[in-house]
CSV table of C-alpha atoms and ligand atoms in Angstrom, one decimal:
chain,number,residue,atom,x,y,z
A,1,UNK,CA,15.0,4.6,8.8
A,2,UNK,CA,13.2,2.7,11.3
A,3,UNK,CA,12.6,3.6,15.0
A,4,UNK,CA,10.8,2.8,17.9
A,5,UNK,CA,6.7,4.5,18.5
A,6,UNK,CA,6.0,3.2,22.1
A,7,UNK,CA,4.7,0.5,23.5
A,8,UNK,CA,1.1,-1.0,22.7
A,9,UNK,CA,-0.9,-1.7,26.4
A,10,UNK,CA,-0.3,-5.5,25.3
A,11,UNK,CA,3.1,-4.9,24.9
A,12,UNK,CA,3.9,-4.8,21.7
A,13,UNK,CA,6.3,-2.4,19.8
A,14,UNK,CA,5.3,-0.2,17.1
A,15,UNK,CA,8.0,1.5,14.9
A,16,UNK,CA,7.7,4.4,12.6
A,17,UNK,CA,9.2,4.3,9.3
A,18,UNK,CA,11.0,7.0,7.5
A,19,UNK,CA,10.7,7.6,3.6
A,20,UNK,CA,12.4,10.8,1.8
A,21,UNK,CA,12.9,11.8,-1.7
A,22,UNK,CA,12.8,14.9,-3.9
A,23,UNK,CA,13.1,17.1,-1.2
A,24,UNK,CA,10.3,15.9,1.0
A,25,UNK,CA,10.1,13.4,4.0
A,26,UNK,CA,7.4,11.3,5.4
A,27,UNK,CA,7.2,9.8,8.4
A,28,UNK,CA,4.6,6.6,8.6
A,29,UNK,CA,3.8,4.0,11.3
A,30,UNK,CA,2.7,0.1,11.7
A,31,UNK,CA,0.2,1.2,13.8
A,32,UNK,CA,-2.8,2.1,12.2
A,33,UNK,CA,-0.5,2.9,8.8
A,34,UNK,CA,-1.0,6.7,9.9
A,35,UNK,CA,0.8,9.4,8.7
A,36,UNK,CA,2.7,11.4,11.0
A,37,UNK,CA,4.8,13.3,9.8
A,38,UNK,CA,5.7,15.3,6.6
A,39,UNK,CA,8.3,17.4,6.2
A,40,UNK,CA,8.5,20.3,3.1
A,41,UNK,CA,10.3,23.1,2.3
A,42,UNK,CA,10.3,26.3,1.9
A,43,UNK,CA,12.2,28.6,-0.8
A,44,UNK,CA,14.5,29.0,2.0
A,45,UNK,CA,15.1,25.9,2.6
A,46,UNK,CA,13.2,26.2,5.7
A,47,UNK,CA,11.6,22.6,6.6
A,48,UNK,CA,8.1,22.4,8.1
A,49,UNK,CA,6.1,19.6,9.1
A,50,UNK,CA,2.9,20.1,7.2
A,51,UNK,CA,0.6,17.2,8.7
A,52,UNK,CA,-1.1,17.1,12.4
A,53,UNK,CA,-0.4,14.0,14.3
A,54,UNK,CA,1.1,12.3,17.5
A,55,UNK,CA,4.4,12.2,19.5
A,56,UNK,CA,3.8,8.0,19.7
A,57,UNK,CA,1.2,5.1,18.9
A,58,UNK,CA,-0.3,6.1,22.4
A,59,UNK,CA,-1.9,8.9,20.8
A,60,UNK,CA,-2.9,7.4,17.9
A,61,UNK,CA,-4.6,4.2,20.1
A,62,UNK,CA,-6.1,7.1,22.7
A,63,UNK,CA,-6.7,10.5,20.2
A,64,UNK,CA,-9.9,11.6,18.3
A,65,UNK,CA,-10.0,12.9,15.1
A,66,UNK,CA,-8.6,10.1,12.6
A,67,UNK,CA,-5.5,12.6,12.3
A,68,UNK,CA,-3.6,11.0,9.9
A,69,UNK,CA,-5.0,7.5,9.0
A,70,UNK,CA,-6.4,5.6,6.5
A,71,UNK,CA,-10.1,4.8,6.8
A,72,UNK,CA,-12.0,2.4,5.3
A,73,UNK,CA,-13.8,0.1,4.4
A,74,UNK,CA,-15.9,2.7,4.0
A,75,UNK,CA,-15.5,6.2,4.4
A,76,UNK,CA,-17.3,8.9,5.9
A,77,UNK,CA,-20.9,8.4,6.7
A,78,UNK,CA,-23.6,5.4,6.4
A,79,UNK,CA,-27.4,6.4,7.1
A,80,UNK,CA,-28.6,4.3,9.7
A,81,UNK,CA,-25.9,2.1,9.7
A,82,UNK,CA,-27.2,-0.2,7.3
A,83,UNK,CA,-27.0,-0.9,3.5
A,84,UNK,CA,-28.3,-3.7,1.6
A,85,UNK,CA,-25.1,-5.5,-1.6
A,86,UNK,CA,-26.9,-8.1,-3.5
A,87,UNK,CA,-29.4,-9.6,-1.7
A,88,UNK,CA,-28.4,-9.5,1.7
A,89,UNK,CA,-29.0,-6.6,4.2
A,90,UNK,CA,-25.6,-5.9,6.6
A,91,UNK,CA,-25.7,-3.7,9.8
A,92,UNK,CA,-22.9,-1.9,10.7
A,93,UNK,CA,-22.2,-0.2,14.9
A,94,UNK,CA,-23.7,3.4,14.8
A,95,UNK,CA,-21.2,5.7,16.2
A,96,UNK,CA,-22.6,8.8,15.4
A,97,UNK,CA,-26.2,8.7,16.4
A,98,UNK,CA,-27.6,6.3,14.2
A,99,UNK,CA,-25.5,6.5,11.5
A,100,UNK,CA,-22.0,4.9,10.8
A,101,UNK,CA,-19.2,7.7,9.9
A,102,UNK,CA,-15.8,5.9,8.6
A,103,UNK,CA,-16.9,2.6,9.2
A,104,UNK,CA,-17.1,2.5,13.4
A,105,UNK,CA,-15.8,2.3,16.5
A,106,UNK,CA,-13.3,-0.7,15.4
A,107,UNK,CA,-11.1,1.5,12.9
A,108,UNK,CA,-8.3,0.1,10.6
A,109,UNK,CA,-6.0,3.2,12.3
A,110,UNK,CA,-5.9,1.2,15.2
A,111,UNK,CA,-5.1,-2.1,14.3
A,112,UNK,CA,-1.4,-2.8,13.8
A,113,UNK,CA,-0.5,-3.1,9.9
A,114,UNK,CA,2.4,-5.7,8.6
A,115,UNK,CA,4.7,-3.6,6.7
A,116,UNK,CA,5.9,-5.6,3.8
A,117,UNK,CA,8.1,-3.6,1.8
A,118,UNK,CA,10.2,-0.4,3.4
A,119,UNK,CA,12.6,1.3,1.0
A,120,UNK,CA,14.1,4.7,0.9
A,121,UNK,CA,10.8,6.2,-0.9
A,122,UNK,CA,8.7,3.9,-0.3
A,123,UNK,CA,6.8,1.9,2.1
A,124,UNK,CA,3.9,-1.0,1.9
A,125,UNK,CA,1.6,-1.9,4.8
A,126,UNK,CA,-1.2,-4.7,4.7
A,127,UNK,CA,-4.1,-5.5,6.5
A,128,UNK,CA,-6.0,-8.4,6.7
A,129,UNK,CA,-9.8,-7.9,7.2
A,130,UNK,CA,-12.0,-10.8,7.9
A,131,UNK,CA,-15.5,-11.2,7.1
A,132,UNK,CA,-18.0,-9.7,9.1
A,133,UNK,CA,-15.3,-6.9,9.8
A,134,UNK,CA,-17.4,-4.1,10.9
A,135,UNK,CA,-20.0,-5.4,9.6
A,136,UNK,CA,-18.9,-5.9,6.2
A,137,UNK,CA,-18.5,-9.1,3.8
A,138,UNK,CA,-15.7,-11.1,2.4
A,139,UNK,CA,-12.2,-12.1,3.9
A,140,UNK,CA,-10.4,-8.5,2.4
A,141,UNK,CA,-6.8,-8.0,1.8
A,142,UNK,CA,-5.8,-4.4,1.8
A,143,UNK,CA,-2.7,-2.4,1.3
A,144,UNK,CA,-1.7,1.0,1.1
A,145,UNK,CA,1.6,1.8,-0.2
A,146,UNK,CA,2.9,5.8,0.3
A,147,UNK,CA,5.4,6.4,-2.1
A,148,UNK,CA,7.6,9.3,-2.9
A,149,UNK,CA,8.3,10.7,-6.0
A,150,UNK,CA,11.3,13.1,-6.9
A,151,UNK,CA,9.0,16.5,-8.4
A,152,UNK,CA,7.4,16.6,-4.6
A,153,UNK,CA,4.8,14.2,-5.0
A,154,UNK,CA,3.4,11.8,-1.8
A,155,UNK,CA,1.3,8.7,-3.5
A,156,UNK,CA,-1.4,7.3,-1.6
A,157,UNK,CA,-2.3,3.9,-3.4
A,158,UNK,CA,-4.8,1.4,-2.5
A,159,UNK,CA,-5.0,-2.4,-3.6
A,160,UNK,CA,-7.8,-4.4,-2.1
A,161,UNK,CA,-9.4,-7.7,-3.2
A,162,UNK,CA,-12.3,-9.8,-1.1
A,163,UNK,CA,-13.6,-13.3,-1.3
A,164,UNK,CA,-17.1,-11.9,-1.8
A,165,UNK,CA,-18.5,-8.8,-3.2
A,166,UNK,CA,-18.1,-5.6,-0.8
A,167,UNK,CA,-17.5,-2.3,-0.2
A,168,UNK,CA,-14.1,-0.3,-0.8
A,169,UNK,CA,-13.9,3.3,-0.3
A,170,UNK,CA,-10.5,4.0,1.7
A,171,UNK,CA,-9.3,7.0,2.1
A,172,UNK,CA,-6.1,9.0,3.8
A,173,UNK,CA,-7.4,11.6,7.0
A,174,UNK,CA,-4.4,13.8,7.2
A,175,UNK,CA,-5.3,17.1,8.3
A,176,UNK,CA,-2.7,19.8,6.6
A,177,UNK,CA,-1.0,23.1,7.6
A,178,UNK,CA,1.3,24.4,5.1
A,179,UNK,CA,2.3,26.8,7.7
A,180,UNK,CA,3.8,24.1,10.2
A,181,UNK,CA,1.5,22.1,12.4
A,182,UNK,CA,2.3,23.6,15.3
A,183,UNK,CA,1.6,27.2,13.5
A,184,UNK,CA,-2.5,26.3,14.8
A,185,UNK,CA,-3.6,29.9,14.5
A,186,UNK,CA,-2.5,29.9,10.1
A,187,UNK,CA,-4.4,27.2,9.1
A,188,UNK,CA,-7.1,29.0,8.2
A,189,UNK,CA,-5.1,31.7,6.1
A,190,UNK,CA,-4.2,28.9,4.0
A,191,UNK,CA,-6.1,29.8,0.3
A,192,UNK,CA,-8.1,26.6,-1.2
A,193,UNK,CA,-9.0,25.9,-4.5
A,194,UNK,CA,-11.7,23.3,-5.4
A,195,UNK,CA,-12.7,23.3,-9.1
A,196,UNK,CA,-15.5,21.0,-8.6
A,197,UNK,CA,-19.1,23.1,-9.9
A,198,UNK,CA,-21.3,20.9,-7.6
A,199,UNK,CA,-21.3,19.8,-3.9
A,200,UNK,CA,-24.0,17.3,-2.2
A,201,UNK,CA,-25.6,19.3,0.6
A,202,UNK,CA,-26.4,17.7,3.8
A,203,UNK,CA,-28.9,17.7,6.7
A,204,UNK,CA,-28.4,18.4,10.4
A,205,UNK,CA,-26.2,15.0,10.8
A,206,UNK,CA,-24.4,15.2,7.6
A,207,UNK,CA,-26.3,12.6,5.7
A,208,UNK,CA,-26.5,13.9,2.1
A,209,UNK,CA,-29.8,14.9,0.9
A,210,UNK,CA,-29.1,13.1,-2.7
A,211,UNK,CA,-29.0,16.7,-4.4
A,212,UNK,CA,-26.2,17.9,-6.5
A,213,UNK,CA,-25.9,21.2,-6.4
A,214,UNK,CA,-24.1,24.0,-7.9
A,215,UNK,CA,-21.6,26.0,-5.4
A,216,UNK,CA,-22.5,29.2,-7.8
A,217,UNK,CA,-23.7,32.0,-5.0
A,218,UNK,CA,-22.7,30.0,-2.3
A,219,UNK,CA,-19.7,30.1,0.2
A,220,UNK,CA,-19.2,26.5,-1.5
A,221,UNK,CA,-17.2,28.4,-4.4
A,222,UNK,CA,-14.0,27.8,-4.3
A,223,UNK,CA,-13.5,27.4,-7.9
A,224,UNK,CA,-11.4,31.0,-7.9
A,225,UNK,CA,-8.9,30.2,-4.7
A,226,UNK,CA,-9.7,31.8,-1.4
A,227,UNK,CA,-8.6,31.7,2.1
A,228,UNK,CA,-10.7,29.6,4.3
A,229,UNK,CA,-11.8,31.9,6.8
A,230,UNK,CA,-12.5,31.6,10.6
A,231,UNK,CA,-16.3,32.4,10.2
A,232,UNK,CA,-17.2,30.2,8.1
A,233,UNK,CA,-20.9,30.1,6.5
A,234,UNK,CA,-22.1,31.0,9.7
A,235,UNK,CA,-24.8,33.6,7.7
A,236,UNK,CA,-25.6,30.2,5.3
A,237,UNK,CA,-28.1,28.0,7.4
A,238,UNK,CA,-29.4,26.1,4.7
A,239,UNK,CA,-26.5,24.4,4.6
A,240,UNK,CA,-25.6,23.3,8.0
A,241,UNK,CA,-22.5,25.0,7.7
A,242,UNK,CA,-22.9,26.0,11.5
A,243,UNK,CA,-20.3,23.9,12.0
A,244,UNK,CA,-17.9,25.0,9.3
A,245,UNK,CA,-17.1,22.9,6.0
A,246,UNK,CA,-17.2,19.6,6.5
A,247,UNK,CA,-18.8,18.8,3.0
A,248,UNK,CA,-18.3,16.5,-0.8
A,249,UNK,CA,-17.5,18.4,-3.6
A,250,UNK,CA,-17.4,16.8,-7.5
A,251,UNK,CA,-14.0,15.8,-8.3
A,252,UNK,CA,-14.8,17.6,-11.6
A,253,UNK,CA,-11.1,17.7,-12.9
A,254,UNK,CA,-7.2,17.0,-11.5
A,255,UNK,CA,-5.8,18.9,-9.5
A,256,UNK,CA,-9.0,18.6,-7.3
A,257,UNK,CA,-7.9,20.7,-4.7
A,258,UNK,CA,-5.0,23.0,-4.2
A,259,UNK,CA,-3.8,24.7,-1.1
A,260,UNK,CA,-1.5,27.4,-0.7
A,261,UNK,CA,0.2,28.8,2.4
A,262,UNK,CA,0.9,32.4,1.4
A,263,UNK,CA,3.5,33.6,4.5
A,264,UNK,CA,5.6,30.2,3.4
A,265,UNK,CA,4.8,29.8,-0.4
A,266,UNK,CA,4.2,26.6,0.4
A,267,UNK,CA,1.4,25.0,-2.2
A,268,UNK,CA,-0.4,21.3,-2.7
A,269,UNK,CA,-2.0,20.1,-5.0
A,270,UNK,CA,-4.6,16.9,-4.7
A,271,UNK,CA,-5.0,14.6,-7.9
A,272,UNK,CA,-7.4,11.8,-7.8
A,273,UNK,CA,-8.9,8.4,-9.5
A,274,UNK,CA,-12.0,8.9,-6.7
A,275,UNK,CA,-15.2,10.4,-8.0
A,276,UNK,CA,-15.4,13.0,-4.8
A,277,UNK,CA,-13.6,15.1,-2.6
A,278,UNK,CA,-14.8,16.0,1.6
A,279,UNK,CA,-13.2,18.9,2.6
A,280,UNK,CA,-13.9,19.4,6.1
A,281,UNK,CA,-12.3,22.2,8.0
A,282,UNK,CA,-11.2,20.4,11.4
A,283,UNK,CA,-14.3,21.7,13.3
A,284,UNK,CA,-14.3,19.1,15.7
A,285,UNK,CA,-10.7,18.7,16.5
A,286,UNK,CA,-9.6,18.6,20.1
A,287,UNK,CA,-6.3,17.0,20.2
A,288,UNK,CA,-2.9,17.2,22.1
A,289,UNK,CA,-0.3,16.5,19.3
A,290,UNK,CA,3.0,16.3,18.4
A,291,UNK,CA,5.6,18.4,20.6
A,292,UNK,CA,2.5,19.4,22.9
A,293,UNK,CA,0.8,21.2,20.6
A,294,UNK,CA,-2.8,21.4,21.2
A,295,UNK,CA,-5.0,21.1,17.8
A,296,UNK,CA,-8.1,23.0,18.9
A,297,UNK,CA,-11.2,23.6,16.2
A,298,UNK,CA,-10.0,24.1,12.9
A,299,UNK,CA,-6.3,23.4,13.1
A,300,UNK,CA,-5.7,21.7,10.0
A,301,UNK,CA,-7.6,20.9,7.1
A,302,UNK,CA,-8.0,17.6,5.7
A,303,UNK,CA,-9.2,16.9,2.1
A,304,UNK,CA,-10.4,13.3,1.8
A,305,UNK,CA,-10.9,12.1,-1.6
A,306,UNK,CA,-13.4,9.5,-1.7
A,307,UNK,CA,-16.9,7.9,-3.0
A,308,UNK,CA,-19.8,10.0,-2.1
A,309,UNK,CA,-20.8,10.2,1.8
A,310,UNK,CA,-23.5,7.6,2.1
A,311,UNK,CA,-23.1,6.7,-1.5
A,312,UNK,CA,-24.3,3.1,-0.9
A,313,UNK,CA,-28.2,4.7,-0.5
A,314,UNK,CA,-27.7,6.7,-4.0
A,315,UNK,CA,-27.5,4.6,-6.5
A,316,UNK,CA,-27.6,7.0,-9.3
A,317,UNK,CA,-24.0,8.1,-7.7
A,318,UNK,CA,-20.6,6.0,-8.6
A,319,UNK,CA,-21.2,2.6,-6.1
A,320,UNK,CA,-18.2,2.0,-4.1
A,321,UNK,CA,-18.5,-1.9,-4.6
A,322,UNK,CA,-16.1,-4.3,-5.9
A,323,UNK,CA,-16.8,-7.4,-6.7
A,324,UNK,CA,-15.2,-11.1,-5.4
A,325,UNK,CA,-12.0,-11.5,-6.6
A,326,UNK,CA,-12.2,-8.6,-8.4
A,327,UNK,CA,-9.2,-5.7,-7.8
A,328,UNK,CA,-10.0,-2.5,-5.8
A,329,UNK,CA,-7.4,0.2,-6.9
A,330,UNK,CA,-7.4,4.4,-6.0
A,331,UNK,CA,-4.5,6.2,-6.3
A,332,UNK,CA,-4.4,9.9,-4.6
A,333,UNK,CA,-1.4,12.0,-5.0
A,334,UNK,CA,-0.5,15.4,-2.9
A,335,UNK,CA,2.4,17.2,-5.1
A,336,UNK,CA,3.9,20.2,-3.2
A,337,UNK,CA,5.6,22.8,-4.6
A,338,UNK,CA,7.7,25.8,-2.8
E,1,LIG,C1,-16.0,14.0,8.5
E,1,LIG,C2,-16.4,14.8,9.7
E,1,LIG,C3,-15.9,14.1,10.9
E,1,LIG,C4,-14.5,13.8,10.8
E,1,LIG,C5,-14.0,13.0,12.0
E,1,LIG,C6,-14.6,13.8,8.5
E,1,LIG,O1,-14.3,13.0,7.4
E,1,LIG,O2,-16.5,14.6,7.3
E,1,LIG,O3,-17.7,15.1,9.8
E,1,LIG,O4,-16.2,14.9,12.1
E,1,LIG,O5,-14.2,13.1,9.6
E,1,LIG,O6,-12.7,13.2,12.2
């Protein structure tokens, strides 16, 4: 299915395409390739919309929050904006103080995608990138197919290729409620598992400090699953949790992460090619969403499998560089069960 999203301020329609198979339906537009909607059951038989997002492209031009979209080039967080690939130094635009988080102000979720392929599980957007994008090099090619799968699985898959070597690390910024988006007050109640042993700690501005370090004695253990918690870390100031998880774990097995609504039954599960995982807990949300629902602090979770935060400054971490003419390829898969 196909349908209108609104109107860009230039005039231009956006459409949202639907995709639906094995008991789940996604929901996904042209602009910005977000994902907007999400529907899963229950044992009931009771569907639920699992993922925060907008009513129309408006919000998705206008919100905050990346709810929903891809990001890239490069994920998360740059210190100081800059990084030197080869021998060549590139500056990016600070947007957070002096650092870059998910690549600036100019943000492949809104940019209209080409959709190139729409079938009844499936859908294909592209975007072409030029170089100096951002700040970054080489004419890039990307596309991000979400697919469906009939055991309850949502593929996120990334192909990119670039006339000269660059930086890939793309990722999907969904924030989820297995209780229903619009159930605000649950999200928290949701249980999370992450098996990775290690996390990378950050400073006040969430630049990581280069340490690895184990989440053994820390609110960082997730490894048996617990609910998230409203108050969270708040005792744990060495870890500039004041703000509430917004931290990379070790992808240190698949499933990754799994989350489990226990009022619905509803449960996830993340799986991964991408060396780590941010979970970050929605702690700066402040949107007006779908239906009129306002997402206020912590309203959703989103799980962001990735390269390291500011991985380009660590070398000793996996690089998230691909070479000219080389193939960039991730594949992240949510699999629900109910
Ligand atoms: C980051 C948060 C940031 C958020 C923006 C997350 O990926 O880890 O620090 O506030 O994106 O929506």
């Amino acid at each position: 299915m196909k349908e209108s999203f609104g109107y860009l301020p230039t005039g231009e329609e956006c459409f949202l395409y639907t995709i639906s198979c094995g008991g789940l339906t996604a929901s996904i537009t042209d602009f910005g390739a977000c994902l907007v909607r999400l529907l899963v059951p229950d044992s009931r038989g009771n569907l639920a919309d699992v993922v925060l997002g907008y009513d129309s492209c408006d919000g998705y031009l206008h919100g905050s929050g990346y709810i929903g979209a891809p990001v890239g080039r490069c994920a998360n967080r740059i210190k100081g904006s800059c990084f030197v690939l080869g021998r060549k130094a590139y500056s990016l635009t600070p947007n957070e103080g002096p650092n870059n988080l998910h690549s600036g102000p100019d943000s492949y979720s809104t940019r209209m995608w080409k959709v190139i392929q729409h079938t009844g599980d499936a859908i294909t957007l592209e975007l072409r990138s030029p170089n100096g994008d951002q700040g970054f090099p080489g004419n890039a090619l990307i596309r991000l197919t979400y697919q469906l799968d009939n055991v309850g699985g949502l593929h996120f898959l990334y192909d990119a290729v670039s006339d000269q070597d660059t930086v890939f690390n793309l990722t999907n910024h969904s924030y989820f409620n297995l209780a229903g988006h619009q159930n605000t007050d649950k999200a928290m109640d949701q249980l999370l598992s992450l098996p990775g042993r290690f996390f990378t700690p950050a400073d006040a501005e969430s630049i990581p400090t280069g340490e690895k370090r184990s989440v053994e004695g820390t609110p960082m253990d997730f490894r048996v699953p617990k609910p998230i918690g409203r108050d969270i870390g708040a005792d744990y100031e060495p870890l500039h949790l004041q703000g509430g998880y917004d931290h990379n774990w070790e992808v240190f097995c698949n499933p990754c992460a799994q989350l489990y609504d226990p009022e619905s039954g509803r449960a996830m599960s993340v799986s991964t090619d991408c060396p780590g995982i941010q979970f970050y807990a929605g702690n700066f949300l402040n949107a007006d969403g779908k239906g009129g629902v306002h997402y206020g602090k912590r309203s959703g979770i989103a799980l962001e499998t990735q390269f390291y935060p500011d991985a380009l400054h660590h070398p000793e971490w996996p690089q998230p560089i691909t070479r000219a003419g080389e193939r960039y390829h991730s594949e992240t898969v949510c699999r629900f069960t109910w």
